[in-house]
Amino acid sequence: MDSLTIAEQLTVHGIKPSYPRIQIYKYLYTKKNHPTVDDIYNDLIEEIPTLSKTTVYNTLNLFIEAKLVKSFNLDKNEKRYEIIIHDHSHFQCERCNKIYDIPCDDINLLPKEYEGFKVNEKQIFLKGICEECLK
Amino acid sequence: MDSLTIAEQLTVHGIKPSYPRIQIYKYLYTKKNHPTVDDIYNDLIEEIPTLSKTTVYNTLNLFIEAKLVKSFNLDKNEKRYEIIIHDHSHFQCERCNKIYDIPCDDINLLPKEYEGFKVNEKQIFLKGICEECLK
DNA sequence: GTCCTTGCAAAGCGTTTGCACAGAA
DNA sequence: TTCTGTGCAAACGCTTTGCAAGGAC
């Protein structure tokens, strides 16, 4: 967690570090899976018995506004969330459903004809079979 | 539309070419935008006054099963649909919201460490400002 | 006391399902 | 007649909103 505690990290971004917020951030930071709201809720409800999904939604949207977290959609109409780190693609295995983060740092995706376009954000989703499942 | 009519195209894929199905396919084929169900419904309701959204959903899911059409999610929880053609990325302008198709034929997105993975499908979403809006 | 976080309940919205009618073969 | 496409209405699932109670400062 760099040299800052999670609470400090949140404060720096103008977010008051309440207990649920810290736990949700820690969850995203340490698990590094790509959870849905349900995943987060179900995993944290043991530790925070009073937690509600509303709070999970509120908190995630707060994090998104602060650009700490981003959301994306796989094919289902259900958002997934992750801490914003370096650029990477997502590879979802069609067999085991695991989502892999694949580095994709300096790939230029714009052909010459589109040189005039300014890219602020890129998201790459791959589907197929992962190495494990191919064995 | 190649050498086949739309009706023939559907029949080849095992789909009985009813009037709504032909119109929906034609819509996707000729407009080449990336419509939501609402877009399709609102644009076709004039021509097919009895059309229902259920039929749009049914038809699109039928097309997807026949691998004629694919759906994808931008950030909103709302599916967009398009005819399956050659591989391409989507670039959405954050200013005018237009979605551009960007060719991305032979880009290899897997670094060496992931050589063992088999990619069946790739989806690339870019966001930024398009050339028009930058002027 | 004031401000803000939390969480229940309800609403909202995109999508799917149940089912009955109608039209095609 | 049998099969299948269509479309209304209801159900469903994820997300947001309204609002009131409780806590932090």
PDB file of C-alpha atoms (C1' of nucleotides) in Angstrom:
ATOM      1  CA  MET A   1       0.000   0.000   0.000  1.00  0.00           C
ATOM      2  CA  ASP A   2       2.833   2.376  -0.879  1.00  0.00           C
ATOM      3  CA  SER A   3       3.887   4.414   2.133  1.00  0.00           C
ATOM      4  CA  LEU A   4       0.370   5.602   2.895  1.00  0.00           C
ATOM      5  CA  THR A   5      -2.186   3.750   4.935  1.00  0.00           C
ATOM      6  CA  ILE A   6      -5.528   3.190   3.290  1.00  0.00           C
ATOM      7  CA  ALA A   7      -7.088   5.837   5.501  1.00  0.00           C
ATOM      8  CA  GLU A   8      -4.481   8.351   4.408  1.00  0.00           C
ATOM      9  CA  GLN A   9      -4.924   7.359   0.796  1.00  0.00           C
ATOM     10  CA  LEU A  10      -8.646   8.063   1.041  1.00  0.00           C
ATOM     11  CA  THR A  11      -8.149  11.338   2.877  1.00  0.00           C
ATOM     12  CA  VAL A  12      -5.739  12.543   0.219  1.00  0.00           C
ATOM     13  CA  HIS A  13      -8.553  12.044  -2.278  1.00  0.00           C
ATOM     14  CA  GLY A  14     -11.027  13.977  -0.181  1.00  0.00           C
ATOM     15  CA  ILE A  15     -12.843  10.937   1.164  1.00  0.00           C
ATOM     16  CA  LYS A  16     -13.514  10.613   4.854  1.00  0.00           C
ATOM     17  CA  PRO A  17     -12.103   7.240   5.852  1.00  0.00           C
ATOM     18  CA  SER A  18     -15.056   5.578   7.536  1.00  0.00           C
ATOM     19  CA  TYR A  19     -14.829   1.932   8.474  1.00  0.00           C
ATOM     20  CA  PRO A  20     -16.901   0.551   5.573  1.00  0.00           C
ATOM     21  CA  ARG A  21     -15.002   2.689   3.101  1.00  0.00           C
ATOM     22  CA  ILE A  22     -11.665   1.464   4.363  1.00  0.00           C
ATOM     23  CA  GLN A  23     -12.809  -2.142   4.256  1.00  0.00           C
ATOM     24  CA  ILE A  24     -14.174  -1.840   0.741  1.00  0.00           C
ATOM     25  CA  TYR A  25     -11.044  -0.158  -0.477  1.00  0.00           C
ATOM     26  CA  LYS A  26      -8.883  -2.753   1.237  1.00  0.00           C
ATOM     27  CA  TYR A  27     -10.962  -5.485  -0.328  1.00  0.00           C
ATOM     28  CA  LEU A  28     -10.425  -4.121  -3.803  1.00  0.00           C
ATOM     29  CA  TYR A  29      -6.789  -3.460  -3.134  1.00  0.00           C
ATOM     30  CA  THR A  30      -5.783  -6.762  -1.625  1.00  0.00           C
ATOM     31  CA  LYS A  31      -8.018  -9.211  -3.470  1.00  0.00           C
ATOM     32  CA  LYS A  32      -7.391  -7.738  -6.903  1.00  0.00           C
ATOM     33  CA  ASN A  33     -10.213  -9.784  -8.311  1.00  0.00           C
ATOM     34  CA  HIS A  34     -12.844  -7.973 -10.315  1.00  0.00           C
ATOM     35  CA  PRO A  35     -15.781  -8.175  -7.976  1.00  0.00           C
ATOM     36  CA  THR A  36     -19.394  -7.322  -8.542  1.00  0.00           C
ATOM     37  CA  VAL A  37     -21.281  -5.440  -5.859  1.00  0.00           C
ATOM     38  CA  ASP A  38     -22.633  -8.768  -4.679  1.00  0.00           C
ATOM     39  CA  ASP A  39     -19.165 -10.231  -4.336  1.00  0.00           C
ATOM     40  CA  ILE A  40     -18.065  -7.334  -2.189  1.00  0.00           C
ATOM     41  CA  TYR A  41     -21.219  -7.369  -0.113  1.00  0.00           C
ATOM     42  CA  ASN A  42     -21.158 -11.104   0.526  1.00  0.00           C
ATOM     43  CA  ASP A  43     -17.499 -11.131   1.447  1.00  0.00           C
ATOM     44  CA  LEU A  44     -17.652  -8.142   3.765  1.00  0.00           C
ATOM     45  CA  ILE A  45     -20.968  -8.811   5.483  1.00  0.00           C
ATOM     46  CA  GLU A  46     -19.236 -11.110   7.966  1.00  0.00           C
ATOM     47  CA  GLU A  47     -16.837  -8.436   9.020  1.00  0.00           C
ATOM     48  CA  ILE A  48     -19.395  -5.607   8.867  1.00  0.00           C
ATOM     49  CA  PRO A  49     -22.711  -7.194   9.826  1.00  0.00           C
ATOM     50  CA  THR A  50     -24.651  -3.975   9.382  1.00  0.00           C
ATOM     51  CA  LEU A  51     -23.354  -3.370   5.870  1.00  0.00           C
ATOM     52  CA  SER A  52     -25.939  -2.686   3.190  1.00  0.00           C
ATOM     53  CA  LYS A  53     -25.636  -2.901  -0.539  1.00  0.00           C
ATOM     54  CA  THR A  54     -26.560   0.743  -0.746  1.00  0.00           C
ATOM     55  CA  THR A  55     -23.391   1.568   1.126  1.00  0.00           C
ATOM     56  CA  VAL A  56     -21.379  -0.590  -1.216  1.00  0.00           C
ATOM     57  CA  TYR A  57     -22.892   1.217  -4.185  1.00  0.00           C
ATOM     58  CA  ASN A  58     -22.450   4.628  -2.558  1.00  0.00           C
ATOM     59  CA  THR A  59     -18.866   3.923  -1.675  1.00  0.00           C
ATOM     60  CA  LEU A  60     -17.922   2.556  -5.067  1.00  0.00           C
ATOM     61  CA  ASN A  61     -19.472   5.508  -6.838  1.00  0.00           C
ATOM     62  CA  LEU A  62     -17.602   7.792  -4.499  1.00  0.00           C
ATOM     63  CA  PHE A  63     -14.351   6.009  -5.337  1.00  0.00           C
ATOM     64  CA  ILE A  64     -15.124   6.246  -9.030  1.00  0.00           C
ATOM     65  CA  GLU A  65     -15.725   9.964  -8.779  1.00  0.00           C
ATOM     66  CA  ALA A  66     -12.408  10.304  -6.989  1.00  0.00           C
ATOM     67  CA  LYS A  67     -10.817   8.262  -9.775  1.00  0.00           C
ATOM     68  CA  LEU A  68      -9.610   5.649  -7.330  1.00  0.00           C
ATOM     69  CA  VAL A  69     -11.707   2.915  -8.878  1.00  0.00           C
ATOM     70  CA  LYS A  70     -13.170   2.169 -12.250  1.00  0.00           C
ATOM     71  CA  SER A  71     -16.016  -0.019 -13.345  1.00  0.00           C
ATOM     72  CA  PHE A  72     -16.486  -2.052 -16.459  1.00  0.00           C
ATOM     73  CA  ASN A  73     -19.006  -4.400 -17.955  1.00  0.00           C
ATOM     74  CA  LEU A  74     -18.344  -7.864 -19.150  1.00  0.00           C
ATOM     75  CA  ASP A  75     -21.175  -9.258 -21.205  1.00  0.00           C
ATOM     76  CA  LYS A  76     -23.628  -9.523 -18.342  1.00  0.00           C
ATOM     77  CA  ASN A  77     -25.486  -6.431 -17.254  1.00  0.00           C
ATOM     78  CA  GLU A  78     -23.638  -6.291 -14.011  1.00  0.00           C
ATOM     79  CA  LYS A  79     -20.814  -3.960 -13.221  1.00  0.00           C
ATOM     80  CA  ARG A  80     -17.444  -5.066 -12.017  1.00  0.00           C
ATOM     81  CA  TYR A  81     -15.086  -2.843 -10.107  1.00  0.00           C
ATOM     82  CA  GLU A  82     -11.350  -2.555  -9.695  1.00  0.00           C
ATOM     83  CA  ILE A  83      -8.745  -0.253  -8.289  1.00  0.00           C
ATOM     84  CA  ILE A  84      -7.249   1.924 -10.992  1.00  0.00           C
ATOM     85  CA  ILE A  85      -3.715   0.818 -11.601  1.00  0.00           C
ATOM     86  CA  HIS A  86      -1.609   0.674 -14.726  1.00  0.00           C
ATOM     87  CA  ASP A  87      -3.277  -0.069 -18.050  1.00  0.00           C
ATOM     88  CA  HIS A  88      -4.141  -3.675 -18.565  1.00  0.00           C
ATOM     89  CA  SER A  89      -6.480  -5.883 -20.509  1.00  0.00           C
ATOM     90  CA  HIS A  90      -8.935  -8.390 -19.122  1.00  0.00           C
ATOM     91  CA  PHE A  91      -8.932 -11.966 -20.281  1.00  0.00           C
ATOM     92  CA  GLN A  92     -11.866 -14.069 -19.184  1.00  0.00           C
ATOM     93  CA  CYS A  93     -11.574 -17.804 -19.527  1.00  0.00           C
ATOM     94  CA  GLU A  94     -14.730 -19.266 -21.018  1.00  0.00           C
ATOM     95  CA  ARG A  95     -14.196 -22.478 -19.113  1.00  0.00           C
ATOM     96  CA  CYS A  96     -13.231 -21.503 -15.563  1.00  0.00           C
ATOM     97  CA  ASN A  97     -14.547 -17.908 -15.789  1.00  0.00           C
ATOM     98  CA  LYS A  98     -11.443 -16.560 -14.104  1.00  0.00           C
ATOM     99  CA  ILE A  99     -10.501 -13.053 -15.133  1.00  0.00           C
ATOM    100  CA  TYR A 100      -6.829 -12.422 -15.813  1.00  0.00           C
ATOM    101  CA  ASP A 101      -5.144  -9.030 -15.932  1.00  0.00           C
ATOM    102  CA  ILE A 102      -2.909  -8.830 -18.952  1.00  0.00           C
ATOM    103  CA  PRO A 103      -0.383  -6.032 -19.332  1.00  0.00           C
ATOM    104  CA  CYS A 104      -0.914  -3.937 -22.430  1.00  0.00           C
ATOM    105  CA  ASP A 105       1.181  -0.889 -21.817  1.00  0.00           C
ATOM    106  CA  ASP A 106       2.398   0.551 -25.039  1.00  0.00           C
ATOM    107  CA  ILE A 107       0.160  -0.969 -27.634  1.00  0.00           C
ATOM    108  CA  ASN A 108      -1.006   1.640 -30.097  1.00  0.00           C
ATOM    109  CA  LEU A 109      -4.493   0.748 -31.177  1.00  0.00           C
ATOM    110  CA  LEU A 110      -5.096   3.597 -33.595  1.00  0.00           C
ATOM    111  CA  PRO A 111      -4.197   3.116 -37.242  1.00  0.00           C
ATOM    112  CA  LYS A 112      -2.746   6.053 -39.163  1.00  0.00           C
ATOM    113  CA  GLU A 113      -6.135   7.247 -40.398  1.00  0.00           C
ATOM    114  CA  TYR A 114      -7.173   7.923 -36.838  1.00  0.00           C
ATOM    115  CA  GLU A 115      -4.077   9.815 -35.771  1.00  0.00           C
ATOM    116  CA  GLY A 116      -6.230  12.870 -35.085  1.00  0.00           C
ATOM    117  CA  PHE A 117      -8.111  11.125 -32.286  1.00  0.00           C
ATOM    118  CA  LYS A 118      -7.172  11.664 -28.675  1.00  0.00           C
ATOM    119  CA  VAL A 119      -7.452   8.540 -26.536  1.00  0.00           C
ATOM    120  CA  ASN A 120      -8.141   9.114 -22.854  1.00  0.00           C
ATOM    121  CA  GLU A 121      -9.044   5.595 -21.875  1.00  0.00           C
ATOM    122  CA  LYS A 122      -8.807   2.132 -23.287  1.00  0.00           C
ATOM    123  CA  GLN A 123     -10.431  -1.092 -22.258  1.00  0.00           C
ATOM    124  CA  ILE A 124      -9.556  -4.419 -23.781  1.00  0.00           C
ATOM    125  CA  PHE A 125     -11.545  -7.564 -23.162  1.00  0.00           C
ATOM    126  CA  LEU A 126     -10.380 -10.926 -24.372  1.00  0.00           C
ATOM    127  CA  LYS A 127     -12.183 -14.195 -24.157  1.00  0.00           C
ATOM    128  CA  GLY A 128     -10.901 -17.653 -24.736  1.00  0.00           C
ATOM    129  CA  ILE A 129      -9.363 -20.516 -22.824  1.00  0.00           C
ATOM    130  CA  CYS A 130      -6.619 -19.937 -20.314  1.00  0.00           C
ATOM    131  CA  GLU A 131      -3.424 -21.953 -20.151  1.00  0.00           C
ATOM    132  CA  GLU A 132      -4.589 -23.942 -17.126  1.00  0.00           C
ATOM    133  CA  CYS A 133      -7.785 -25.060 -18.791  1.00  0.00           C
ATOM    134  CA  LEU A 134      -6.058 -25.939 -22.028  1.00  0.00           C
ATOM    135  CA  LYS A 135      -3.931 -28.534 -20.269  1.00  0.00           C
TER     136      LYS A 135
ATOM    137  CA  MET B   1     -25.567  -7.486 -48.918  1.00  0.00           C
ATOM    138  CA  ASP B   2     -23.315  -9.888 -50.778  1.00  0.00           C
ATOM    139  CA  SER B   3     -25.191 -11.863 -53.379  1.00  0.00           C
ATOM    140  CA  LEU B   4     -27.828 -13.074 -50.933  1.00  0.00           C
ATOM    141  CA  THR B   5     -30.956 -11.226 -49.979  1.00  0.00           C
ATOM    142  CA  ILE B   6     -31.511 -10.686 -46.300  1.00  0.00           C
ATOM    143  CA  ALA B   7     -34.207 -13.328 -46.286  1.00  0.00           C
ATOM    144  CA  GLU B   8     -31.843 -15.836 -47.823  1.00  0.00           C
ATOM    145  CA  GLN B   9     -29.109 -14.872 -45.410  1.00  0.00           C
ATOM    146  CA  LEU B  10     -31.426 -15.582 -42.487  1.00  0.00           C
ATOM    147  CA  THR B  11     -32.637 -18.840 -43.950  1.00  0.00           C
ATOM    148  CA  VAL B  12     -29.075 -20.032 -44.407  1.00  0.00           C
ATOM    149  CA  HIS B  13     -28.617 -19.560 -40.688  1.00  0.00           C
ATOM    150  CA  GLY B  14     -31.741 -21.490 -39.844  1.00  0.00           C
ATOM    151  CA  ILE B  15     -33.896 -18.465 -39.117  1.00  0.00           C
ATOM    152  CA  LYS B  16     -37.304 -18.140 -40.640  1.00  0.00           C
ATOM    153  CA  PRO B  17     -37.341 -14.754 -42.354  1.00  0.00           C
ATOM    154  CA  SER B  18     -40.383 -13.088 -40.865  1.00  0.00           C
ATOM    155  CA  TYR B  19     -41.039  -9.437 -41.592  1.00  0.00           C
ATOM    156  CA  PRO B  20     -39.833  -8.066 -38.222  1.00  0.00           C
ATOM    157  CA  ARG B  21     -36.711 -10.211 -38.392  1.00  0.00           C
ATOM    158  CA  ILE B  22     -35.859  -8.963 -41.851  1.00  0.00           C
ATOM    159  CA  GLN B  23     -36.430  -5.361 -40.826  1.00  0.00           C
ATOM    160  CA  ILE B  24     -34.305  -5.679 -37.712  1.00  0.00           C
ATOM    161  CA  TYR B  25     -31.516  -7.343 -39.610  1.00  0.00           C
ATOM    162  CA  LYS B  26     -31.704  -4.753 -42.348  1.00  0.00           C
ATOM    163  CA  TYR B  27     -31.598  -2.026 -39.737  1.00  0.00           C
ATOM    164  CA  LEU B  28     -28.423  -3.397 -38.210  1.00  0.00           C
ATOM    165  CA  TYR B  29     -26.918  -4.047 -41.589  1.00  0.00           C
ATOM    166  CA  THR B  30     -27.589  -0.731 -43.258  1.00  0.00           C
ATOM    167  CA  LYS B  31     -27.336   1.698 -40.355  1.00  0.00           C
ATOM    168  CA  LYS B  32     -24.155   0.237 -38.916  1.00  0.00           C
ATOM    169  CA  ASN B  33     -24.602   2.271 -35.778  1.00  0.00           C
ATOM    170  CA  HIS B  34     -24.449   0.434 -32.489  1.00  0.00           C
ATOM    171  CA  PRO B  35     -28.031   0.625 -31.393  1.00  0.00           C
ATOM    172  CA  THR B  36     -29.627  -0.251 -28.098  1.00  0.00           C
ATOM    173  CA  VAL B  37     -32.915  -2.118 -28.064  1.00  0.00           C
ATOM    174  CA  ASP B  38     -34.647   1.200 -27.594  1.00  0.00           C
ATOM    175  CA  ASP B  39     -32.958   2.669 -30.655  1.00  0.00           C
ATOM    176  CA  ILE B  40     -34.106  -0.209 -32.788  1.00  0.00           C
ATOM    177  CA  TYR B  41     -37.603  -0.194 -31.371  1.00  0.00           C
ATOM    178  CA  ASN B  42     -38.090   3.549 -31.772  1.00  0.00           C
ATOM    179  CA  ASP B  43     -36.790   3.604 -35.310  1.00  0.00           C
ATOM    180  CA  LEU B  44     -38.765   0.616 -36.522  1.00  0.00           C
ATOM    181  CA  ILE B  45     -42.063   1.272 -34.751  1.00  0.00           C
ATOM    182  CA  GLU B  46     -43.129   3.579 -37.589  1.00  0.00           C
ATOM    183  CA  GLU B  47     -42.625   0.938 -40.174  1.00  0.00           C
ATOM    184  CA  ILE B  48     -43.949  -1.905 -38.008  1.00  0.00           C
ATOM    185  CA  PRO B  49     -46.627  -0.335 -35.820  1.00  0.00           C
ATOM    186  CA  THR B  50     -47.352  -3.577 -33.990  1.00  0.00           C
ATOM    187  CA  LEU B  51     -43.735  -4.183 -33.063  1.00  0.00           C
ATOM    188  CA  SER B  52     -43.008  -4.889 -29.419  1.00  0.00           C
ATOM    189  CA  LYS B  53     -39.768  -4.681 -27.533  1.00  0.00           C
ATOM    190  CA  THR B  54     -40.126  -8.331 -26.690  1.00  0.00           C
ATOM    191  CA  THR B  55     -39.860  -9.126 -30.361  1.00  0.00           C
ATOM    192  CA  VAL B  56     -36.780  -6.963 -30.667  1.00  0.00           C
ATOM    193  CA  TYR B  57     -35.210  -8.797 -27.753  1.00  0.00           C
ATOM    194  CA  ASN B  58     -36.280 -12.191 -29.056  1.00  0.00           C
ATOM    195  CA  THR B  59     -34.969 -11.464 -32.496  1.00  0.00           C
ATOM    196  CA  LEU B  60     -31.651 -10.098 -31.343  1.00  0.00           C
ATOM    197  CA  ASN B  61     -31.063 -13.065 -29.075  1.00  0.00           C
ATOM    198  CA  LEU B  62     -31.930 -15.334 -31.952  1.00  0.00           C
ATOM    199  CA  PHE B  63     -29.397 -13.552 -34.140  1.00  0.00           C
ATOM    200  CA  ILE B  64     -26.781 -13.792 -31.415  1.00  0.00           C
ATOM    201  CA  GLU B  65     -27.337 -17.516 -31.089  1.00  0.00           C
ATOM    202  CA  ALA B  66     -26.935 -17.840 -34.839  1.00  0.00           C
ATOM    203  CA  LYS B  67     -23.729 -15.817 -34.553  1.00  0.00           C
ATOM    204  CA  LEU B  68     -25.063 -13.172 -36.928  1.00  0.00           C
ATOM    205  CA  VAL B  69     -24.976 -10.457 -34.313  1.00  0.00           C
ATOM    206  CA  LYS B  70     -23.042  -9.728 -31.175  1.00  0.00           C
ATOM    207  CA  SER B  71     -23.760  -7.554 -28.199  1.00  0.00           C
ATOM    208  CA  PHE B  72     -21.452  -5.541 -26.039  1.00  0.00           C
ATOM    209  CA  ASN B  73     -21.635  -3.201 -23.102  1.00  0.00           C
ATOM    210  CA  LEU B  74     -20.265   0.252 -22.935  1.00  0.00           C
ATOM    211  CA  ASP B  75     -20.152   1.568 -19.406  1.00  0.00           C
ATOM    212  CA  LYS B  76     -23.906   1.857 -19.041  1.00  0.00           C
ATOM    213  CA  ASN B  77     -25.877  -1.235 -18.143  1.00  0.00           C
ATOM    214  CA  GLU B  78     -27.503  -1.299 -21.497  1.00  0.00           C
ATOM    215  CA  LYS B  79     -26.568  -3.636 -24.291  1.00  0.00           C
ATOM    216  CA  ARG B  80     -25.639  -2.499 -27.744  1.00  0.00           C
ATOM    217  CA  TYR B  81     -25.885  -4.695 -30.796  1.00  0.00           C
ATOM    218  CA  GLU B  82     -24.101  -4.978 -34.102  1.00  0.00           C
ATOM    219  CA  ILE B  83     -23.767  -7.271 -37.065  1.00  0.00           C
ATOM    220  CA  ILE B  84     -20.697  -9.447 -36.777  1.00  0.00           C
ATOM    221  CA  ILE B  85     -18.189  -8.327 -39.333  1.00  0.00           C
ATOM    222  CA  HIS B  86     -14.421  -8.185 -39.282  1.00  0.00           C
ATOM    223  CA  ASP B  87     -12.656  -7.457 -36.017  1.00  0.00           C
ATOM    224  CA  HIS B  88     -12.704  -3.853 -34.984  1.00  0.00           C
ATOM    225  CA  SER B  89     -12.449  -1.657 -31.937  1.00  0.00           C
ATOM    226  CA  HIS B  90     -14.978   0.861 -30.707  1.00  0.00           C
ATOM    227  CA  PHE B  91     -14.006   4.425 -30.037  1.00  0.00           C
ATOM    228  CA  GLN B  92     -16.573   6.533 -28.234  1.00  0.00           C
ATOM    229  CA  CYS B  93     -16.134  10.268 -28.273  1.00  0.00           C
ATOM    230  CA  GLU B  94     -16.697  11.727 -24.834  1.00  0.00           C
ATOM    231  CA  ARG B  95     -17.969  14.934 -26.348  1.00  0.00           C
ATOM    232  CA  CYS B  96     -20.336  13.945 -29.165  1.00  0.00           C
ATOM    233  CA  ASN B  97     -20.886  10.370 -27.954  1.00  0.00           C
ATOM    234  CA  LYS B  98     -20.515   9.019 -31.460  1.00  0.00           C
ATOM    235  CA  ILE B  99     -19.135   5.501 -31.664  1.00  0.00           C
ATOM    236  CA  TYR B 100     -16.504   4.878 -34.320  1.00  0.00           C
ATOM    237  CA  ASP B 101     -15.449   1.496 -35.638  1.00  0.00           C
ATOM    238  CA  ILE B 102     -11.694   1.304 -35.743  1.00  0.00           C
ATOM    239  CA  PRO B 103      -9.961  -1.494 -37.621  1.00  0.00           C
ATOM    240  CA  CYS B 104      -7.699  -3.617 -35.423  1.00  0.00           C
ATOM    241  CA  ASP B 105      -7.037  -6.672 -37.518  1.00  0.00           C
ATOM    242  CA  ASP B 106      -3.713  -8.125 -36.637  1.00  0.00           C
ATOM    243  CA  ILE B 107      -2.843  -6.614 -33.328  1.00  0.00           C
ATOM    244  CA  ASN B 108      -1.509  -9.204 -30.954  1.00  0.00           C
ATOM    245  CA  LEU B 109      -2.575  -8.300 -27.469  1.00  0.00           C
ATOM    246  CA  LEU B 110      -0.944 -11.143 -25.591  1.00  0.00           C
ATOM    247  CA  PRO B 111       2.575 -10.659 -24.252  1.00  0.00           C
ATOM    248  CA  LYS B 112       4.984 -13.603 -24.353  1.00  0.00           C
ATOM    249  CA  GLU B 113       4.075 -14.782 -20.848  1.00  0.00           C
ATOM    250  CA  TYR B 114       0.546 -15.452 -22.027  1.00  0.00           C
ATOM    251  CA  GLU B 115       1.423 -17.358 -25.167  1.00  0.00           C
ATOM    252  CA  GLY B 116      -0.351 -20.411 -23.795  1.00  0.00           C
ATOM    253  CA  PHE B 117      -3.721 -18.669 -23.826  1.00  0.00           C
ATOM    254  CA  LYS B 118      -6.161 -19.217 -26.664  1.00  0.00           C
ATOM    255  CA  VAL B 119      -8.082 -16.100 -27.659  1.00  0.00           C
ATOM    256  CA  ASN B 120     -11.492 -16.673 -29.178  1.00  0.00           C
ATOM    257  CA  GLU B 121     -12.812 -13.163 -29.014  1.00  0.00           C
ATOM    258  CA  LYS B 122     -11.509  -9.699 -28.418  1.00  0.00           C
ATOM    259  CA  GLN B 123     -13.269  -6.457 -27.668  1.00  0.00           C
ATOM    260  CA  ILE B 124     -11.500  -3.137 -27.541  1.00  0.00           C
ATOM    261  CA  PHE B 125     -13.132   0.024 -26.247  1.00  0.00           C
ATOM    262  CA  LEU B 126     -11.457   3.378 -26.518  1.00  0.00           C
ATOM    263  CA  LYS B 127     -12.669   6.653 -25.143  1.00  0.00           C
ATOM    264  CA  GLY B 128     -11.454  10.114 -25.881  1.00  0.00           C
ATOM    265  CA  ILE B 129     -12.149  12.963 -28.220  1.00  0.00           C
ATOM    266  CA  CYS B 130     -12.653  12.405 -31.916  1.00  0.00           C
ATOM    267  CA  GLU B 131     -10.955  14.406 -34.627  1.00  0.00           C
ATOM    268  CA  GLU B 132     -14.109  16.410 -35.382  1.00  0.00           C
ATOM    269  CA  CYS B 133     -14.569  17.530 -31.809  1.00  0.00           C
ATOM    270  CA  LEU B 134     -10.912  18.396 -31.386  1.00  0.00           C
ATOM    271  CA  LYS B 135     -11.135  20.984 -34.159  1.00  0.00           C
TER     272      LYS B 135
ATOM    273  C1'  DG C   1     -26.096  21.768  16.728  1.00  0.00           C
ATOM    274  C1'  DT C   2     -24.586  20.845  12.110  1.00  0.00           C
ATOM    275  C1'  DC C   3     -22.959  17.976   8.694  1.00  0.00           C
ATOM    276  C1'  DC C   4     -22.338  13.668   6.741  1.00  0.00           C
ATOM    277  C1'  DT C   5     -22.622   8.606   6.557  1.00  0.00           C
ATOM    278  C1'  DT C   6     -25.422   4.779   6.671  1.00  0.00           C
ATOM    279  C1'  DG C   7     -29.119   1.622   5.420  1.00  0.00           C
ATOM    280  C1'  DC C   8     -33.941   0.410   4.794  1.00  0.00           C
ATOM    281  C1'  DA C   9     -37.511   0.638   1.458  1.00  0.00           C
ATOM    282  C1'  DA C  10     -39.155   1.936  -2.734  1.00  0.00           C
ATOM    283  C1'  DA C  11     -38.572   3.284  -7.325  1.00  0.00           C
ATOM    284  C1'  DG C  12     -36.324   2.919 -11.798  1.00  0.00           C
ATOM    285  C1'  DC C  13     -34.834   0.717 -15.787  1.00  0.00           C
ATOM    286  C1'  DG C  14     -33.125  -2.823 -18.964  1.00  0.00           C
ATOM    287  C1'  DT C  15     -34.070  -7.550 -19.849  1.00  0.00           C
ATOM    288  C1'  DT C  16     -36.364 -12.025 -19.568  1.00  0.00           C
ATOM    289  C1'  DT C  17     -40.298 -15.043 -18.905  1.00  0.00           C
ATOM    290  C1'  DG C  18     -45.204 -16.807 -19.054  1.00  0.00           C
ATOM    291  C1'  DC C  19     -48.702 -17.252 -21.761  1.00  0.00           C
ATOM    292  C1'  DA C  20     -52.265 -16.758 -25.091  1.00  0.00           C
ATOM    293  C1'  DC C  21     -53.504 -15.368 -29.634  1.00  0.00           C
ATOM    294  C1'  DA C  22     -52.758 -15.485 -34.491  1.00  0.00           C
ATOM    295  C1'  DG C  23     -50.723 -16.751 -38.638  1.00  0.00           C
ATOM    296  C1'  DA C  24     -47.971 -20.052 -41.484  1.00  0.00           C
ATOM    297  C1'  DA C  25     -47.335 -24.621 -43.310  1.00  0.00           C
TER     298       DA C  25
ATOM    299  C1'  DT D   1     -54.173 -29.378 -37.101  1.00  0.00           C
ATOM    300  C1'  DT D   2     -49.677 -28.496 -35.570  1.00  0.00           C
ATOM    301  C1'  DC D   3     -45.937 -25.513 -35.086  1.00  0.00           C
ATOM    302  C1'  DT D   4     -43.952 -21.184 -34.414  1.00  0.00           C
ATOM    303  C1'  DG D   5     -43.687 -16.102 -34.198  1.00  0.00           C
ATOM    304  C1'  DT D   6     -45.526 -12.237 -31.851  1.00  0.00           C
ATOM    305  C1'  DG D   7     -46.641  -9.134 -28.110  1.00  0.00           C
ATOM    306  C1'  DC D   8     -48.914  -7.944 -23.766  1.00  0.00           C
ATOM    307  C1'  DA D   9     -48.161  -8.177 -18.912  1.00  0.00           C
ATOM    308  C1'  DA D  10     -45.714  -9.598 -15.200  1.00  0.00           C
ATOM    309  C1'  DA D  11     -41.539 -10.929 -13.115  1.00  0.00           C
ATOM    310  C1'  DC D  12     -36.682 -10.362 -12.440  1.00  0.00           C
ATOM    311  C1'  DG D  13     -32.153  -8.425 -11.291  1.00  0.00           C
ATOM    312  C1'  DC D  14     -28.993  -4.690 -10.900  1.00  0.00           C
ATOM    313  C1'  DT D  15     -28.681   0.068  -9.613  1.00  0.00           C
ATOM    314  C1'  DT D  16     -30.268   4.499  -7.934  1.00  0.00           C
ATOM    315  C1'  DT D  17     -33.077   7.491  -5.079  1.00  0.00           C
ATOM    316  C1'  DG D  18     -35.767   9.243  -0.979  1.00  0.00           C
ATOM    317  C1'  DC D  19     -35.525   9.693   3.445  1.00  0.00           C
ATOM    318  C1'  DA D  20     -34.902   9.166   8.314  1.00  0.00           C
ATOM    319  C1'  DA D  21     -31.973   7.712  12.062  1.00  0.00           C
ATOM    320  C1'  DG D  22     -27.481   7.750  14.087  1.00  0.00           C
ATOM    321  C1'  DG D  23     -22.625   9.289  14.569  1.00  0.00           C
ATOM    322  C1'  DA D  24     -18.659  12.331  14.008  1.00  0.00           C
ATOM    323  C1'  DC D  25     -16.863  16.729  14.964  1.00  0.00           C
TER     324       DC D  25
END
